[in-house]
Short mmCIF file of C-alpha atoms in Angstrom, two decimals:
data_model
loop_
_atom_site.label_atom_id
_atom_site.label_comp_id
_atom_site.label_asym_id
_atom_site.label_seq_id
_atom_site.Cartn_x
_atom_site.Cartn_y
_atom_site.Cartn_z
CA MET A 1 20.82 17.28 79.26
CA ASP A 2 23.49 15.34 77.40
CA ILE A 3 23.88 11.97 79.13
CA LEU A 4 26.45 9.26 78.47
CA VAL A 5 25.25 5.78 79.44
CA THR A 6 27.77 2.95 79.62
CA GLY A 7 26.11 -0.42 79.17
CA ASN A 8 23.23 1.19 77.29
CA ALA A 9 22.42 -2.05 75.43
CA GLY A 10 22.15 -4.07 78.63
CA PHE A 11 19.20 -5.17 80.75
CA ILE A 12 18.85 -1.91 82.70
CA GLY A 13 20.35 0.31 80.02
CA LYS A 14 17.67 -0.34 77.41
CA VAL A 15 14.83 0.56 79.79
CA LEU A 16 16.62 3.55 81.24
CA CYS A 17 17.64 5.07 77.89
CA LYS A 18 14.07 4.85 76.64
CA LYS A 19 12.80 6.73 79.72
CA LEU A 20 15.50 9.39 79.50
CA THR A 21 14.91 9.93 75.79
CA THR A 22 11.17 10.27 76.42
CA ASP A 23 11.99 12.96 79.00
CA GLY A 24 13.86 14.93 76.33
CA HIS A 25 17.47 14.12 77.23
CA THR A 26 20.10 13.40 74.58
CA ILE A 27 21.64 9.96 75.13
CA PHE A 28 25.05 8.72 74.02
CA GLY A 29 25.57 4.99 74.43
CA MET A 30 28.75 3.10 75.16
CA ASP A 31 28.46 -0.68 75.17
CA TYR A 32 30.85 -3.53 74.39
CA LEU A 33 28.32 -4.86 71.87
CA SER A 34 29.07 -1.73 69.83
CA GLY A 35 32.81 -2.19 70.16
CA TYR A 36 33.47 0.08 73.15
CA ASP A 37 36.05 -1.03 75.71
CA ILE A 38 35.51 0.81 79.00
CA THR A 39 38.82 -0.48 80.36
CA ASN A 40 40.64 1.65 77.76
CA MET A 41 40.70 5.36 78.60
CA ASP A 42 41.11 6.23 74.92
CA THR A 43 37.55 4.95 74.40
CA PHE A 44 36.21 7.92 76.34
CA LYS A 45 38.27 10.53 74.50
CA ASN A 46 36.19 10.21 71.34
CA VAL A 47 32.80 10.57 73.04
CA LYS A 48 30.94 13.88 73.15
CA LYS A 49 31.13 15.74 76.47
CA ALA A 50 28.22 14.85 78.75
CA ASP A 51 26.52 16.58 81.67
CA ILE A 52 26.04 13.24 83.41
CA ILE A 53 27.71 9.86 82.98
CA ILE A 54 25.54 6.92 84.07
CA HIS A 55 27.84 3.96 84.61
CA LEU A 56 25.98 0.66 84.17
CA ALA A 57 28.55 -1.38 82.24
CA ALA A 58 29.96 -4.22 84.33
CA LYS A 59 30.40 -7.95 84.61
CA SER A 60 27.70 -9.05 87.04
CA PHE A 61 26.96 -12.80 87.24
CA VAL A 62 28.28 -13.81 90.66
CA PRO A 63 29.23 -17.47 89.93
CA ASP A 64 31.37 -16.30 87.01
CA SER A 65 33.22 -13.94 89.35
CA PHE A 66 34.57 -16.96 91.24
CA ASN A 67 35.66 -18.63 88.00
CA ASN A 68 37.30 -15.56 86.46
CA PRO A 69 37.91 -12.96 89.18
CA SER A 70 40.64 -11.13 87.26
CA SER A 71 38.23 -10.28 84.44
CA PHE A 72 35.65 -8.95 86.92
CA TYR A 73 38.15 -6.79 88.75
CA LYS A 74 39.64 -5.43 85.54
CA THR A 75 36.31 -4.55 83.92
CA ASN A 76 34.47 -3.30 86.98
CA ILE A 77 37.29 -1.36 88.63
CA LEU A 78 39.23 0.00 85.66
CA GLY A 79 36.00 0.83 83.84
CA THR A 80 34.78 2.82 86.85
CA LEU A 81 38.13 4.59 87.19
CA ASN A 82 37.96 5.67 83.54
CA VAL A 83 34.42 6.98 84.00
CA LEU A 84 35.47 9.01 87.04
CA GLU A 85 38.57 10.37 85.34
CA THR A 86 36.47 11.40 82.33
CA ALA A 87 34.02 13.10 84.68
CA ARG A 88 36.88 14.92 86.43
CA ILE A 89 38.28 16.22 83.14
CA THR A 90 34.94 17.19 81.59
CA LYS A 91 33.19 18.41 84.79
CA ALA A 92 30.44 15.81 84.47
CA LYS A 93 28.38 14.25 87.24
CA VAL A 94 28.36 10.48 87.74
CA ILE A 95 25.62 8.00 88.59
CA PHE A 96 27.31 4.74 89.55
CA PHE A 97 25.55 1.40 89.82
CA SER A 98 26.96 -0.62 92.66
CA SER A 99 25.29 -3.75 94.05
CA TYR A 100 24.26 -5.52 97.25
CA ILE A 101 27.52 -5.36 99.21
CA TYR A 102 26.31 -5.93 102.79
CA GLY A 103 26.99 -9.66 103.04
CA ASN A 104 25.03 -11.57 105.69
CA PRO A 105 22.98 -8.78 107.27
CA GLN A 106 23.42 -7.98 110.94
CA SER A 107 19.97 -6.42 111.02
CA LEU A 108 16.86 -5.96 108.89
CA LEU A 109 15.83 -3.55 107.33
CA ILE A 110 19.21 -2.88 105.69
CA THR A 111 20.07 0.83 105.62
CA GLU A 112 22.87 2.44 103.65
CA ASN A 113 24.82 2.67 106.94
CA HIS A 114 24.80 -1.08 107.48
CA PRO A 115 28.37 -2.48 107.73
CA ILE A 116 29.87 -3.41 104.36
CA ASN A 117 30.89 -7.04 103.90
CA PRO A 118 31.37 -8.02 100.24
CA HIS A 119 30.92 -11.78 99.99
CA ASN A 120 32.15 -12.55 96.45
CA PRO A 121 34.55 -11.09 93.86
CA TYR A 122 31.74 -9.28 92.06
CA ALA A 123 30.55 -7.51 95.22
CA GLN A 124 34.15 -6.74 96.14
CA SER A 125 34.74 -5.12 92.76
CA LYS A 126 31.65 -2.96 93.24
CA TYR A 127 32.73 -1.89 96.72
CA ILE A 128 36.13 -0.87 95.35
CA GLY A 129 34.26 1.08 92.66
CA GLU A 130 32.28 2.88 95.36
CA GLU A 131 35.47 3.82 97.17
CA LEU A 132 36.90 5.22 93.93
CA CYS A 133 33.75 7.32 93.59
CA ARG A 134 34.10 8.53 97.16
CA GLY A 135 37.75 9.44 96.51
CA TYR A 136 36.99 11.37 93.33
CA PHE A 137 34.35 13.39 95.16
CA ARG A 138 36.65 14.03 98.12
CA ASP A 139 39.73 14.92 96.10
CA PHE A 140 38.30 16.50 92.94
CA GLY A 141 34.71 17.43 93.76
CA VAL A 142 33.18 15.04 91.20
CA PRO A 143 29.49 14.69 92.21
CA VAL A 144 28.53 11.00 92.43
CA THR A 145 25.23 9.29 93.12
CA VAL A 146 25.70 5.62 94.03
CA PHE A 147 22.84 3.14 93.70
CA ARG A 148 22.86 -0.19 95.52
CA PRO A 149 20.08 -2.20 93.86
CA PHE A 150 18.84 -5.40 95.41
CA ASN A 151 17.54 -8.20 93.12
CA ILE A 152 16.43 -6.69 89.80
CA TYR A 153 14.13 -8.62 87.45
CA ASP A 154 12.02 -8.42 84.30
CA ASN A 155 12.12 -9.45 80.66
CA GLY A 156 15.56 -9.22 79.09
CA GLN A 157 17.55 -10.35 82.11
CA ASN A 158 20.45 -12.76 81.60
CA GLU A 159 19.04 -16.29 81.58
CA ASN A 160 21.47 -17.41 84.29
CA PHE A 161 19.64 -15.41 86.97
CA LEU A 162 16.94 -17.01 89.11
CA ILE A 163 13.68 -15.82 87.55
CA PRO A 164 14.77 -16.49 83.93
CA THR A 165 16.08 -19.89 85.08
CA ILE A 166 12.63 -20.74 86.38
CA LEU A 167 10.75 -19.38 83.38
CA LYS A 168 12.77 -21.29 80.79
CA GLN A 169 11.81 -24.56 82.53
CA ILE A 170 8.10 -24.19 83.21
CA LYS A 171 6.88 -25.54 79.86
CA SER A 172 8.61 -28.85 80.66
CA GLU A 173 6.31 -29.24 83.69
CA THR A 174 9.30 -29.61 86.03
CA VAL A 175 11.47 -26.82 87.42
CA ASN A 176 14.75 -27.90 88.97
CA LEU A 177 16.27 -25.57 91.53
CA ALA A 178 18.88 -25.77 94.26
CA ASP A 179 17.52 -24.26 97.47
CA PRO A 180 13.94 -23.17 98.32
CA ASN A 181 14.86 -21.04 101.33
CA PRO A 182 16.94 -17.92 100.50
CA LYS A 183 14.84 -14.76 100.63
CA ARG A 184 15.49 -11.72 98.45
CA ASP A 185 14.09 -8.25 97.83
CA TYR A 186 12.99 -8.33 94.16
CA ILE A 187 12.71 -4.97 92.42
CA HIS A 188 11.34 -4.39 88.92
CA VAL A 189 13.69 -2.88 86.34
CA ASN A 190 11.19 -0.09 85.62
CA ASP A 191 11.42 1.02 89.25
CA ILE A 192 15.21 0.99 88.97
CA ALA A 193 15.08 3.21 85.88
CA ASP A 194 12.64 5.57 87.61
CA ALA A 195 15.13 6.01 90.46
CA VAL A 196 17.79 7.10 87.99
CA VAL A 197 15.39 9.55 86.37
CA CYS A 198 14.66 11.00 89.80
CA ALA A 199 18.39 11.41 90.46
CA VAL A 200 18.91 13.11 87.09
CA ASN A 201 16.05 15.52 87.77
CA LYS A 202 17.19 16.28 91.33
CA ASN A 203 20.56 17.43 90.02
CA LEU A 204 22.49 16.27 93.10
CA ASN A 205 25.92 17.82 93.65
CA GLY A 206 27.40 15.78 96.50
CA PHE A 207 28.27 12.16 97.19
CA GLU A 208 25.18 10.12 98.05
CA ILE A 209 24.44 6.40 98.34
CA PHE A 210 20.94 4.97 97.92
CA ASN A 211 19.50 1.50 98.37
CA LEU A 212 17.02 0.45 95.69
CA GLY A 213 14.52 -2.19 96.75
CA THR A 214 10.94 -2.74 97.86
CA GLY A 215 11.49 -3.44 101.55
CA VAL A 216 9.88 -6.90 101.24
CA SER A 217 11.64 -10.24 100.74
CA TYR A 218 10.41 -13.50 99.23
CA SER A 219 11.91 -16.96 99.42
CA VAL A 220 12.68 -18.95 96.29
CA ASP A 221 9.71 -21.19 97.07
CA GLU A 222 7.40 -18.19 97.56
CA LEU A 223 8.60 -16.81 94.22
CA VAL A 224 7.88 -20.14 92.53
CA ASN A 225 4.35 -20.14 93.98
CA ILE A 226 3.72 -16.63 92.63
CA ILE A 227 4.82 -17.80 89.19
CA LYS A 228 2.52 -20.82 89.50
CA LYS A 229 -0.35 -18.51 90.40
CA PHE A 230 -0.09 -16.47 87.20
CA SER A 231 1.35 -18.93 84.69
CA LYS A 232 -0.87 -20.73 82.21
CA PHE A 233 1.43 -23.75 82.53
CA GLU A 234 1.26 -26.22 85.38
CA PHE A 235 4.59 -27.33 86.77
CA THR A 236 6.25 -28.86 89.82
CA ALA A 237 9.36 -27.51 91.50
CA HIS A 238 12.07 -29.95 92.62
CA TYR A 239 14.78 -28.73 94.99
CA LYS A 240 18.19 -30.34 95.29
CA LYS A 241 18.63 -28.78 98.76
CA GLN A 242 22.03 -27.47 97.69
CA VAL A 243 23.20 -24.43 99.65
CA ARG A 244 25.40 -22.01 97.71
CA GLN A 245 28.78 -20.88 98.93
CA LEU A 246 28.39 -18.00 101.43
CA GLU A 247 24.60 -18.03 101.01
CA ILE A 248 22.60 -15.14 102.47
CA ASN A 249 19.37 -16.34 104.06
CA ASP A 250 17.42 -13.07 103.95
CA CYS A 251 17.86 -9.43 102.96
CA TYR A 252 15.62 -6.50 102.17
CA ALA A 253 16.21 -2.82 101.68
CA ASP A 254 15.44 0.22 103.76
CA THR A 255 14.74 2.85 101.09
CA ASN A 256 13.75 5.78 103.29
CA LYS A 257 16.75 7.80 102.13
CA ALA A 258 15.68 7.51 98.48
CA LYS A 259 12.13 8.47 99.44
CA THR A 260 13.35 11.51 101.35
CA LEU A 261 16.05 12.87 99.03
CA LEU A 262 14.88 11.64 95.62
CA GLY A 263 11.13 11.38 96.08
CA TRP A 264 11.37 7.80 94.82
CA GLU A 265 9.87 4.53 95.95
CA ALA A 266 9.20 1.23 94.21
CA LYS A 267 5.71 1.07 92.69
CA ILE A 268 5.57 -2.47 91.28
CA ASN A 269 5.13 -5.30 93.77
CA LEU A 270 6.39 -8.78 92.94
CA GLU A 271 3.00 -10.29 92.11
CA GLU A 272 2.19 -7.47 89.66
CA GLY A 273 5.64 -7.64 88.11
CA ILE A 274 5.54 -11.42 87.65
CA GLU A 275 2.01 -11.35 86.22
CA ASN A 276 3.01 -8.71 83.66
CA LEU A 277 6.21 -10.58 82.80
CA LEU A 278 4.38 -13.87 82.21
CA ASN A 279 1.77 -12.14 80.05
CA GLU A 280 4.51 -10.49 77.99
CA LEU A 281 6.28 -13.84 77.46
CA ASP A 282 2.99 -15.70 76.90
CA LEU A 283 3.78 -18.08 79.74
#
């Protein structure tokens, strides 16, 4: 198939495009690094018609969304609207990457039917994007698959995220972090890309939402201890005991829907993923 990928040069995009190309699909990339502006509808008019549009491009670092909310809303909402409008005009399907939008969970495991409670401007922009997707399916029949990934990691991630923040400090023998307690469901980027491949191959025609996670959560301190286990460098972690605004203490995904409808489940556990990452970075 002909597939347009927005954000193709990003963390997920690079891995995904490689997998899709290997499977024989023709990929067209659209990334701001190549001069594409997804907030401008004219940008999409000069791109070859695609069977599927995979929409990855977004602003995503949560602390920045508090500092510059207008930029997040403009990029993430208007960009999504332009993707959906392009899909409506060209009869394409859409795969939309949302985020964790459940807020402080009322129950664990977290299913796709858990109440929505966006807890920062970034999550809010993604929820609005989901509602646009729902509307375009309802009103125009645009098929949309929505993915809600939990905490993605691997080589190539923005250095402001937790795991890169730890790794860039370990050679100094001291790792400074804020809070040892928050627990997250960490999912490897290869598993994320595999989920997209499954969705492409399943050729879904409705509106579906899928969690992407492993179903297991680890605290910051547990993550640090896993890194210590596999790193060739010895280091000590120091915690400032600073609790972030609207911190979530624990969350992990129920992925039964993805297993049932897509035949997908995460294959890489955190220890394996961290060991491979450290070997790749020679850490």
